[in-house]
């Protein structure tokens, strides 16, 4: 998976912060150092890394405290924002010509994915813009290049203009454009030849094509797997051709992240699309914010919670399973469960970290009832050890004593004991891999908490086989 290492390391550095109520300058420095190393290892441009870390420190140390976030979450937010800025802030699309055709010229080193991307882009424009593109085969050096483009055109039902015997690429492009005029194509996409490195003849040829075609878009195709070297190449192309945008290919692969993260900062040119596979459908618009979230694993903050919960589940589910089997699940276990829920942190605040969620109206109705959980705990702690271990002892007079001891009304004590019994039922389901009903636990009565539960339920089911194996081992 792309960015795996980078993602993991940055998330780890940030996770160390989220556990803390207060963050010192030293904490920030430690996290910054970790992030810096992670970025350098991901082959992000040295200068870009330096600027980035400087900004993170400035922001993290200087920023006014925002009440809705704890300090660790605030640092995550800053890193997320800076990472987004680094990649360009907002999504950028193609330049469209006032008059048809809109002309797109594809450039880049050998094997980066130019020809494939010509096809992907044609398909994308067909889908999003009902486009009727013409493709021009401007690579006359590799014998199979024209056939490759023709095959792609055939798949998409898109015409391909080529002149196999013409040695002047600018002339081919000129004739191709005349053909597009004649046929009223609304887009023209020009494929060009690649070289192993930037060389003078290649650049001159591309400059001539640019001169003739006057393209609305010159898209530099960059292989994301090549890391920092890719940014140097990008700069070389940009200096000569003044490209309008970048397409990052092979983001589906084991990309370290260097090119994706530094190319915008180094060239000032926006990433417009990303290639996510070899098929013609594998082209996606580039959204800096989504990419940052993906790197930080935040687009799916719930996954983090889920993961924590899974780790807990693995051990705890075994214990609970045994308790259920022996019917010894008691109030001590009940308290454990409650504490596990609380350990996940203030759920409403974590929710706000999810991109797009901060302004979600549903969040306003969100109440994770911490108070209720505290009351429940007070009641349990007012029980004698014998009562906690054997709930059947709880007769009316004991309940009155517990009510007095915890400062809660008797009805509430009764309700809680009833809930406990429900929870016990629920636990018997949990051992069968079903979290349904967990929503009814105290404090879990909110849409968001329910959503988290549904997710846990799903992931629990997914790992069921593994769990059953573990349990069998545990019981044997
Ligand atoms: N996994 C993956 N492979 C890709 C992607 N884009 C292109 N490829 C593959 O990369 C290889 C080279 O692609 P081409 O489109 O021929 O590259 P090119 O830049 O036209 O190459 P030259 O014309 O030789 O300069 C092919 O095997 C493609 O299938 C992508 O986004 N993901
Ligand atoms: Mg090619």
mmCIF file with all atom_site columns, N, CA and C in Angstrom, residues 83 116 147 403 413:
data_model
loop_
_atom_site.group_PDB
_atom_site.id
_atom_site.type_symbol
_atom_site.label_atom_id
_atom_site.label_alt_id
_atom_site.label_comp_id
_atom_site.label_asym_id
_atom_site.label_entity_id
_atom_site.label_seq_id
_atom_site.pdbx_PDB_ins_code
_atom_site.Cartn_x
_atom_site.Cartn_y
_atom_site.Cartn_z
_atom_site.occupancy
_atom_site.B_iso_or_equiv
_atom_site.pdbx_formal_charge
_atom_site.auth_seq_id
_atom_site.auth_comp_id
_atom_site.auth_asym_id
_atom_site.auth_atom_id
_atom_site.pdbx_PDB_model_num
ATOM 1  N N  . UNK A 1 83  ? 0.178   19.481 6.014   1.00 0.00 ? 83  UNK A N  1
ATOM 2  C CA . UNK A 1 83  ? 0.371   18.446 4.996   1.00 0.00 ? 83  UNK A CA 1
ATOM 3  C C  . UNK A 1 83  ? -0.505  18.755 3.781   1.00 0.00 ? 83  UNK A C  1
ATOM 4  N N  . UNK A 1 116 ? -0.576  5.176  -21.103 1.00 0.00 ? 116 UNK A N  1
ATOM 5  C CA . UNK A 1 116 ? -1.691  4.635  -20.318 1.00 0.00 ? 116 UNK A CA 1
ATOM 6  C C  . UNK A 1 116 ? -2.598  5.767  -19.836 1.00 0.00 ? 116 UNK A C  1
ATOM 7  N N  . UNK A 1 147 ? 0.953   1.462  -31.802 1.00 0.00 ? 147 UNK A N  1
ATOM 8  C CA . UNK A 1 147 ? 0.010   0.345  -31.622 1.00 0.00 ? 147 UNK A CA 1
ATOM 9  C C  . UNK A 1 147 ? -0.601  0.344  -30.233 1.00 0.00 ? 147 UNK A C  1
ATOM 10 N N  . UNK A 1 403 ? -27.941 2.606  47.197  1.00 0.00 ? 403 UNK A N  1
ATOM 11 C CA . UNK A 1 403 ? -28.433 3.918  46.751  1.00 0.00 ? 403 UNK A CA 1
ATOM 12 C C  . UNK A 1 403 ? -27.922 5.018  47.678  1.00 0.00 ? 403 UNK A C  1
ATOM 13 N N  . UNK A 1 413 ? -30.593 2.808  40.838  1.00 0.00 ? 413 UNK A N  1
ATOM 14 C CA . UNK A 1 413 ? -29.865 1.578  41.175  1.00 0.00 ? 413 UNK A CA 1
ATOM 15 C C  . UNK A 1 413 ? -30.564 0.383  40.533  1.00 0.00 ? 413 UNK A C  1
#
